[in-house]
Amino acid sequence: MNTQDLLARYTEGERDFRGTDLSKAVLSEALLDACDFRWADLHWADLSEAHLNRAKLRQAVMIRAELTDSRMEGADLCQADLYKCVLERALMSRAILNGTKLRRAHMADVNLVGSSLIGATLREANLRGAKLMEAILLAADMSETSLIEADLSGSNLANANLNSADLTKANLRNADLSEADLRDATLHGADLSNADLSGAVLVEADLSHAVLNGADLYGVNLRDAKFHQTLMPNGQVI
């Protein structure tokens, strides 16, 4: 299906585009709210500034898709493949990304407030400055991910893989990081106030200048972790 046909059918009221081949389609600024693109091929598609609110993109192939400044609030992207896609400044609040493949995706300043990313693969993704407040990231693979200055306050990261992740100056206040793998993670200047770190692994993690005021460190493995001007739960600076 070409772009003109798709837009014409949308204007006529059609919303079912399941399994459609839209690879390399140019759909920038298109209004495609509530469309059903399940199993569609959207690899290399240009969807920058497109409106895909509440769209169904479950199991869609979106490898290297351009989604900068797009709007996908409440969209269902479960198990979609977004390898190396560009989602900078995308609005994705309350989106469902359970099991979604986002490895090496560019997601700087993306808005994922209240979204669900259970079991999602975000390995090596760039989420610098991302808004992930109250997000559900249970068992997500975020190893080697850049989360510099990201806001993860109140997020559920229990059992998440954050091995070698960069969380410099990240906001992790009230986050659930229980049983999380934070080996060799950079938490320089991160705010972990009142965070639940029980059972987490922080072997060789960099906690210099981090704030751990009120954090739960029961059963935490801090072997060879780096501390410098770190505010501990008891109020002591080490």
PDB file of C-alpha atoms in Angstrom:
ATOM      1  CA  MET A   1       0.000   0.000   0.000  1.00  0.00           C
ATOM      2  CA  ASN A   2       1.373   3.426  -0.851  1.00  0.00           C
ATOM      3  CA  THR A   3       1.148   6.469   1.383  1.00  0.00           C
ATOM      4  CA  GLN A   4      -1.595   8.192  -0.598  1.00  0.00           C
ATOM      5  CA  ASP A   5      -3.853   5.130  -0.472  1.00  0.00           C
ATOM      6  CA  LEU A   6      -3.353   4.789   3.279  1.00  0.00           C
ATOM      7  CA  LEU A   7      -4.182   8.414   4.014  1.00  0.00           C
ATOM      8  CA  ALA A   8      -7.178   8.375   1.683  1.00  0.00           C
ATOM      9  CA  ARG A   9      -8.589   5.260   3.355  1.00  0.00           C
ATOM     10  CA  TYR A  10      -7.994   6.793   6.792  1.00  0.00           C
ATOM     11  CA  THR A  11      -9.881   9.928   5.737  1.00  0.00           C
ATOM     12  CA  GLU A  12     -12.764   7.707   4.629  1.00  0.00           C
ATOM     13  CA  GLY A  13     -12.890   6.195   8.107  1.00  0.00           C
ATOM     14  CA  GLU A  14     -10.880   3.002   7.718  1.00  0.00           C
ATOM     15  CA  ARG A  15      -8.638   2.117  10.671  1.00  0.00           C
ATOM     16  CA  ASP A  16      -7.732  -1.529  10.066  1.00  0.00           C
ATOM     17  CA  PHE A  17      -4.307  -1.806   8.434  1.00  0.00           C
ATOM     18  CA  ARG A  18      -3.156  -5.032  10.018  1.00  0.00           C
ATOM     19  CA  GLY A  19      -0.177  -6.678   8.318  1.00  0.00           C
ATOM     20  CA  THR A  20       0.209  -3.839   5.805  1.00  0.00           C
ATOM     21  CA  ASP A  21       3.600  -3.336   4.145  1.00  0.00           C
ATOM     22  CA  LEU A  22       4.536   0.292   4.802  1.00  0.00           C
ATOM     23  CA  SER A  23       8.290  -0.136   4.771  1.00  0.00           C
ATOM     24  CA  LYS A  24      10.067   3.137   3.929  1.00  0.00           C
ATOM     25  CA  ALA A  25       6.721   4.959   3.810  1.00  0.00           C
ATOM     26  CA  VAL A  26       6.833   8.717   4.336  1.00  0.00           C
ATOM     27  CA  LEU A  27       4.117   9.506   6.845  1.00  0.00           C
ATOM     28  CA  SER A  28       5.598  12.462   8.677  1.00  0.00           C
ATOM     29  CA  GLU A  29       2.942  14.617  10.371  1.00  0.00           C
ATOM     30  CA  ALA A  30       0.235  12.108   9.387  1.00  0.00           C
ATOM     31  CA  LEU A  31      -2.881  11.827  11.548  1.00  0.00           C
ATOM     32  CA  LEU A  32      -3.251   8.114  12.249  1.00  0.00           C
ATOM     33  CA  ASP A  33      -4.790   8.015  15.708  1.00  0.00           C
ATOM     34  CA  ALA A  34      -6.426   4.735  16.768  1.00  0.00           C
ATOM     35  CA  CYS A  35      -5.202   2.841  13.673  1.00  0.00           C
ATOM     36  CA  ASP A  36      -4.622  -0.899  13.831  1.00  0.00           C
ATOM     37  CA  PHE A  37      -1.102  -1.621  12.545  1.00  0.00           C
ATOM     38  CA  ARG A  38      -0.638  -4.971  14.230  1.00  0.00           C
ATOM     39  CA  TRP A  39       1.964  -7.099  12.438  1.00  0.00           C
ATOM     40  CA  ALA A  40       2.572  -4.266   9.928  1.00  0.00           C
ATOM     41  CA  ASP A  41       5.973  -3.731   8.316  1.00  0.00           C
ATOM     42  CA  LEU A  42       7.072  -0.181   9.116  1.00  0.00           C
ATOM     43  CA  HIS A  43      10.813  -0.586   8.968  1.00  0.00           C
ATOM     44  CA  TRP A  44      12.622   2.568   7.809  1.00  0.00           C
ATOM     45  CA  ALA A  45       9.255   4.397   7.781  1.00  0.00           C
ATOM     46  CA  ASP A  46       9.260   8.151   8.438  1.00  0.00           C
ATOM     47  CA  LEU A  47       6.659   8.795  11.132  1.00  0.00           C
ATOM     48  CA  SER A  48       8.210  11.933  12.567  1.00  0.00           C
ATOM     49  CA  GLU A  49       5.588  14.204  14.135  1.00  0.00           C
ATOM     50  CA  ALA A  50       2.895  11.645  13.259  1.00  0.00           C
ATOM     51  CA  HIS A  51      -0.120  11.189  15.524  1.00  0.00           C
ATOM     52  CA  LEU A  52      -0.463   7.547  16.565  1.00  0.00           C
ATOM     53  CA  ASN A  53      -2.333   7.986  19.828  1.00  0.00           C
ATOM     54  CA  ARG A  54      -4.028   4.764  20.948  1.00  0.00           C
ATOM     55  CA  ALA A  55      -2.706   3.007  17.833  1.00  0.00           C
ATOM     56  CA  LYS A  56      -2.310  -0.763  17.885  1.00  0.00           C
ATOM     57  CA  LEU A  57       1.264  -1.596  16.880  1.00  0.00           C
ATOM     58  CA  ARG A  58       1.565  -4.959  18.587  1.00  0.00           C
ATOM     59  CA  GLN A  59       4.272  -7.089  16.936  1.00  0.00           C
ATOM     60  CA  ALA A  60       4.841  -4.459  14.233  1.00  0.00           C
ATOM     61  CA  VAL A  61       8.274  -4.331  12.622  1.00  0.00           C
ATOM     62  CA  MET A  62       9.574  -0.777  13.096  1.00  0.00           C
ATOM     63  CA  ILE A  63      13.306  -1.312  12.736  1.00  0.00           C
ATOM     64  CA  ARG A  64      15.105   2.010  12.186  1.00  0.00           C
ATOM     65  CA  ALA A  65      11.801   3.877  11.951  1.00  0.00           C
ATOM     66  CA  GLU A  66      11.915   7.657  12.399  1.00  0.00           C
ATOM     67  CA  LEU A  67       9.503   8.677  15.167  1.00  0.00           C
ATOM     68  CA  THR A  68      11.010  11.942  16.379  1.00  0.00           C
ATOM     69  CA  ASP A  69       8.390  14.232  17.949  1.00  0.00           C
ATOM     70  CA  SER A  70       5.645  11.687  17.292  1.00  0.00           C
ATOM     71  CA  ARG A  71       2.618  11.283  19.559  1.00  0.00           C
ATOM     72  CA  MET A  72       1.865   7.733  20.678  1.00  0.00           C
ATOM     73  CA  GLU A  73       0.045   8.268  23.946  1.00  0.00           C
ATOM     74  CA  GLY A  74      -1.767   5.126  25.026  1.00  0.00           C
ATOM     75  CA  ALA A  75      -0.435   3.179  22.034  1.00  0.00           C
ATOM     76  CA  ASP A  76       0.033  -0.603  22.228  1.00  0.00           C
ATOM     77  CA  LEU A  77       3.536  -1.572  21.077  1.00  0.00           C
ATOM     78  CA  CYS A  78       3.774  -4.918  22.831  1.00  0.00           C
ATOM     79  CA  GLN A  79       6.447  -7.158  21.288  1.00  0.00           C
ATOM     80  CA  ALA A  80       7.075  -4.687  18.463  1.00  0.00           C
ATOM     81  CA  ASP A  81      10.599  -4.541  17.052  1.00  0.00           C
ATOM     82  CA  LEU A  82      11.976  -0.991  17.235  1.00  0.00           C
ATOM     83  CA  TYR A  83      15.661  -1.808  16.928  1.00  0.00           C
ATOM     84  CA  LYS A  84      17.665   1.382  16.318  1.00  0.00           C
ATOM     85  CA  CYS A  85      14.507   3.460  15.865  1.00  0.00           C
ATOM     86  CA  VAL A  86      14.542   7.177  16.667  1.00  0.00           C
ATOM     87  CA  LEU A  87      12.028   8.243  19.309  1.00  0.00           C
ATOM     88  CA  GLU A  88      13.549  11.510  20.456  1.00  0.00           C
ATOM     89  CA  ARG A  89      11.025  13.765  22.191  1.00  0.00           C
ATOM     90  CA  ALA A  90       8.196  11.330  21.391  1.00  0.00           C
ATOM     91  CA  LEU A  91       5.117  11.573  23.618  1.00  0.00           C
ATOM     92  CA  MET A  92       4.374   8.035  24.781  1.00  0.00           C
ATOM     93  CA  SER A  93       2.698   8.463  28.141  1.00  0.00           C
ATOM     94  CA  ARG A  94       0.619   5.458  29.210  1.00  0.00           C
ATOM     95  CA  ALA A  95       1.908   3.459  26.242  1.00  0.00           C
ATOM     96  CA  ILE A  96       2.176  -0.329  26.545  1.00  0.00           C
ATOM     97  CA  LEU A  97       5.582  -1.673  25.551  1.00  0.00           C
ATOM     98  CA  ASN A  98       5.664  -5.034  27.289  1.00  0.00           C
ATOM     99  CA  GLY A  99       8.250  -7.238  25.625  1.00  0.00           C
ATOM    100  CA  THR A 100       9.067  -4.541  23.074  1.00  0.00           C
ATOM    101  CA  LYS A 101      12.503  -4.648  21.445  1.00  0.00           C
ATOM    102  CA  LEU A 102      14.139  -1.217  21.766  1.00  0.00           C
ATOM    103  CA  ARG A 103      17.776  -2.201  21.603  1.00  0.00           C
ATOM    104  CA  ARG A 104      20.032   0.700  20.593  1.00  0.00           C
ATOM    105  CA  ALA A 105      17.016   2.978  20.135  1.00  0.00           C
ATOM    106  CA  HIS A 106      17.513   6.738  20.320  1.00  0.00           C
ATOM    107  CA  MET A 107      15.032   7.937  22.933  1.00  0.00           C
ATOM    108  CA  ALA A 108      16.478  11.136  24.347  1.00  0.00           C
ATOM    109  CA  ASP A 109      13.829  13.270  26.090  1.00  0.00           C
ATOM    110  CA  VAL A 110      11.068  10.757  25.333  1.00  0.00           C
ATOM    111  CA  ASN A 111       7.975  10.969  27.543  1.00  0.00           C
ATOM    112  CA  LEU A 112       7.029   7.538  28.918  1.00  0.00           C
ATOM    113  CA  VAL A 113       5.218   8.678  32.036  1.00  0.00           C
ATOM    114  CA  GLY A 114       3.031   5.910  33.390  1.00  0.00           C
ATOM    115  CA  SER A 115       3.965   3.515  30.594  1.00  0.00           C
ATOM    116  CA  SER A 116       4.390  -0.241  30.952  1.00  0.00           C
ATOM    117  CA  LEU A 117       7.667  -1.753  29.725  1.00  0.00           C
ATOM    118  CA  ILE A 118       7.572  -5.125  31.457  1.00  0.00           C
ATOM    119  CA  GLY A 119      10.275  -7.348  30.008  1.00  0.00           C
ATOM    120  CA  ALA A 120      11.172  -4.796  27.334  1.00  0.00           C
ATOM    121  CA  THR A 121      14.643  -4.875  25.773  1.00  0.00           C
ATOM    122  CA  LEU A 122      16.300  -1.457  26.012  1.00  0.00           C
ATOM    123  CA  ARG A 123      19.888  -2.627  25.860  1.00  0.00           C
ATOM    124  CA  GLU A 124      22.283   0.129  24.700  1.00  0.00           C
ATOM    125  CA  ALA A 125      19.380   2.535  24.176  1.00  0.00           C
ATOM    126  CA  ASN A 126      19.802   6.287  24.648  1.00  0.00           C
ATOM    127  CA  LEU A 127      17.215   7.526  27.149  1.00  0.00           C
ATOM    128  CA  ARG A 128      19.030  10.657  28.258  1.00  0.00           C
ATOM    129  CA  GLY A 129      16.625  13.033  29.955  1.00  0.00           C
ATOM    130  CA  ALA A 130      13.696  10.652  29.435  1.00  0.00           C
ATOM    131  CA  LYS A 131      10.558  11.027  31.529  1.00  0.00           C
ATOM    132  CA  LEU A 132       9.766   7.631  33.047  1.00  0.00           C
ATOM    133  CA  MET A 133       7.916   8.658  36.186  1.00  0.00           C
ATOM    134  CA  GLU A 134       5.698   5.860  37.556  1.00  0.00           C
ATOM    135  CA  ALA A 135       6.733   3.620  34.633  1.00  0.00           C
ATOM    136  CA  ILE A 136       6.604  -0.155  35.050  1.00  0.00           C
ATOM    137  CA  LEU A 137       9.952  -1.639  34.034  1.00  0.00           C
ATOM    138  CA  LEU A 138       9.740  -5.015  35.753  1.00  0.00           C
ATOM    139  CA  ALA A 139      12.520  -7.329  34.527  1.00  0.00           C
ATOM    140  CA  ALA A 140      13.368  -4.941  31.674  1.00  0.00           C
ATOM    141  CA  ASP A 141      16.792  -5.330  30.053  1.00  0.00           C
ATOM    142  CA  MET A 142      18.393  -1.880  30.341  1.00  0.00           C
ATOM    143  CA  SER A 143      22.001  -2.998  30.403  1.00  0.00           C
ATOM    144  CA  GLU A 144      24.463  -0.466  28.971  1.00  0.00           C
ATOM    145  CA  THR A 145      21.582   1.990  28.568  1.00  0.00           C
ATOM    146  CA  SER A 146      22.134   5.726  28.895  1.00  0.00           C
ATOM    147  CA  LEU A 147      19.705   7.144  31.457  1.00  0.00           C
ATOM    148  CA  ILE A 148      21.662  10.295  32.222  1.00  0.00           C
ATOM    149  CA  GLU A 149      19.416  12.839  33.971  1.00  0.00           C
ATOM    150  CA  ALA A 150      16.365  10.634  33.321  1.00  0.00           C
ATOM    151  CA  ASP A 151      13.410  10.926  35.692  1.00  0.00           C
ATOM    152  CA  LEU A 152      12.540   7.466  37.008  1.00  0.00           C
ATOM    153  CA  SER A 153      10.916   8.637  40.205  1.00  0.00           C
ATOM    154  CA  GLY A 154       8.336   6.200  41.503  1.00  0.00           C
ATOM    155  CA  SER A 155       9.112   3.696  38.758  1.00  0.00           C
ATOM    156  CA  ASN A 156       9.039  -0.060  39.258  1.00  0.00           C
ATOM    157  CA  LEU A 157      12.438  -1.459  38.231  1.00  0.00           C
ATOM    158  CA  ALA A 158      12.289  -4.618  40.287  1.00  0.00           C
ATOM    159  CA  ASN A 159      14.475  -7.356  38.816  1.00  0.00           C
ATOM    160  CA  ALA A 160      15.545  -5.019  36.004  1.00  0.00           C
ATOM    161  CA  ASN A 161      18.915  -5.550  34.351  1.00  0.00           C
ATOM    162  CA  LEU A 162      20.804  -2.244  34.655  1.00  0.00           C
ATOM    163  CA  ASN A 163      24.252  -3.762  34.354  1.00  0.00           C
ATOM    164  CA  SER A 164      26.702  -1.049  33.208  1.00  0.00           C
ATOM    165  CA  ALA A 165      23.850   1.456  32.743  1.00  0.00           C
ATOM    166  CA  ASP A 166      24.673   5.159  33.027  1.00  0.00           C
ATOM    167  CA  LEU A 167      22.307   6.740  35.570  1.00  0.00           C
ATOM    168  CA  THR A 168      24.356   9.867  36.199  1.00  0.00           C
ATOM    169  CA  LYS A 169      22.194  12.470  37.944  1.00  0.00           C
ATOM    170  CA  ALA A 170      19.088  10.342  37.384  1.00  0.00           C
ATOM    171  CA  ASN A 171      16.045  10.877  39.602  1.00  0.00           C
ATOM    172  CA  LEU A 172      15.241   7.542  41.257  1.00  0.00           C
ATOM    173  CA  ARG A 173      13.347   8.873  44.250  1.00  0.00           C
ATOM    174  CA  ASN A 174      10.863   6.316  45.583  1.00  0.00           C
ATOM    175  CA  ALA A 175      11.781   3.885  42.785  1.00  0.00           C
ATOM    176  CA  ASP A 176      11.541   0.132  43.317  1.00  0.00           C
ATOM    177  CA  LEU A 177      14.949  -1.332  42.443  1.00  0.00           C
ATOM    178  CA  SER A 178      14.596  -4.471  44.521  1.00  0.00           C
ATOM    179  CA  GLU A 179      16.621  -7.384  43.173  1.00  0.00           C
ATOM    180  CA  ALA A 180      17.840  -5.177  40.303  1.00  0.00           C
ATOM    181  CA  ASP A 181      21.195  -5.874  38.668  1.00  0.00           C
ATOM    182  CA  LEU A 182      23.214  -2.652  38.903  1.00  0.00           C
ATOM    183  CA  ARG A 183      26.665  -4.141  38.549  1.00  0.00           C
ATOM    184  CA  ASP A 184      29.178  -1.601  37.280  1.00  0.00           C
ATOM    185  CA  ALA A 185      26.380   0.959  36.889  1.00  0.00           C
ATOM    186  CA  THR A 186      27.176   4.667  37.075  1.00  0.00           C
ATOM    187  CA  LEU A 187      24.985   6.381  39.675  1.00  0.00           C
ATOM    188  CA  HIS A 188      27.147   9.465  40.090  1.00  0.00           C
ATOM    189  CA  GLY A 189      24.990  12.212  41.571  1.00  0.00           C
ATOM    190  CA  ALA A 190      21.824  10.100  41.305  1.00  0.00           C
ATOM    191  CA  ASP A 191      18.978  10.749  43.743  1.00  0.00           C
ATOM    192  CA  LEU A 192      17.915   7.439  45.313  1.00  0.00           C
ATOM    193  CA  SER A 193      16.031   8.950  48.222  1.00  0.00           C
ATOM    194  CA  ASN A 194      13.557   6.451  49.708  1.00  0.00           C
ATOM    195  CA  ALA A 195      14.284   3.982  46.900  1.00  0.00           C
ATOM    196  CA  ASP A 196      13.868   0.261  47.552  1.00  0.00           C
ATOM    197  CA  LEU A 197      17.236  -1.350  46.786  1.00  0.00           C
ATOM    198  CA  SER A 198      16.672  -4.480  48.844  1.00  0.00           C
ATOM    199  CA  GLY A 199      18.485  -7.437  47.362  1.00  0.00           C
ATOM    200  CA  ALA A 200      19.963  -5.348  44.544  1.00  0.00           C
ATOM    201  CA  VAL A 201      23.446  -6.042  43.208  1.00  0.00           C
ATOM    202  CA  LEU A 202      25.648  -2.939  43.106  1.00  0.00           C
ATOM    203  CA  VAL A 203      29.024  -4.617  42.713  1.00  0.00           C
ATOM    204  CA  GLU A 204      31.572  -2.056  41.430  1.00  0.00           C
ATOM    205  CA  ALA A 205      28.817   0.536  40.973  1.00  0.00           C
ATOM    206  CA  ASP A 206      29.791   4.216  41.131  1.00  0.00           C
ATOM    207  CA  LEU A 207      27.733   5.867  43.892  1.00  0.00           C
ATOM    208  CA  SER A 208      29.862   8.959  44.304  1.00  0.00           C
ATOM    209  CA  HIS A 209      27.809  12.063  45.166  1.00  0.00           C
ATOM    210  CA  ALA A 210      24.651   9.914  45.143  1.00  0.00           C
ATOM    211  CA  VAL A 211      21.831  10.530  47.632  1.00  0.00           C
ATOM    212  CA  LEU A 212      20.645   7.417  49.490  1.00  0.00           C
ATOM    213  CA  ASN A 213      18.666   9.204  52.180  1.00  0.00           C
ATOM    214  CA  GLY A 214      15.947   6.872  53.430  1.00  0.00           C
ATOM    215  CA  ALA A 215      16.823   4.153  50.895  1.00  0.00           C
ATOM    216  CA  ASP A 216      16.265   0.491  51.799  1.00  0.00           C
ATOM    217  CA  LEU A 217      19.631  -1.284  51.462  1.00  0.00           C
ATOM    218  CA  TYR A 218      18.627  -4.563  53.092  1.00  0.00           C
ATOM    219  CA  GLY A 219      20.581  -7.418  51.518  1.00  0.00           C
ATOM    220  CA  VAL A 220      22.311  -5.161  48.968  1.00  0.00           C
ATOM    221  CA  ASN A 221      25.615  -6.362  47.523  1.00  0.00           C
ATOM    222  CA  LEU A 222      27.921  -3.315  47.557  1.00  0.00           C
ATOM    223  CA  ARG A 223      31.196  -5.153  47.016  1.00  0.00           C
ATOM    224  CA  ASP A 224      33.834  -2.827  45.541  1.00  0.00           C
ATOM    225  CA  ALA A 225      31.240  -0.065  45.047  1.00  0.00           C
ATOM    226  CA  LYS A 226      32.679   3.450  44.824  1.00  0.00           C
ATOM    227  CA  PHE A 227      31.649   6.024  47.404  1.00  0.00           C
ATOM    228  CA  HIS A 228      32.703   9.676  47.530  1.00  0.00           C
ATOM    229  CA  GLN A 229      30.607  12.363  49.173  1.00  0.00           C
ATOM    230  CA  THR A 230      27.731   9.863  49.166  1.00  0.00           C
ATOM    231  CA  LEU A 231      24.796  10.595  51.478  1.00  0.00           C
ATOM    232  CA  MET A 232      23.923   7.298  53.157  1.00  0.00           C
ATOM    233  CA  PRO A 233      20.491   6.295  54.592  1.00  0.00           C
ATOM    234  CA  ASN A 234      21.644   7.118  58.133  1.00  0.00           C
ATOM    235  CA  GLY A 235      22.534  10.669  57.107  1.00  0.00           C
ATOM    236  CA  GLN A 236      26.270   9.990  57.139  1.00  0.00           C
ATOM    237  CA  VAL A 237      28.365  11.276  54.230  1.00  0.00           C
ATOM    238  CA  ILE A 238      31.131   8.883  53.178  1.00  0.00           C
TER     239      ILE A 238
END
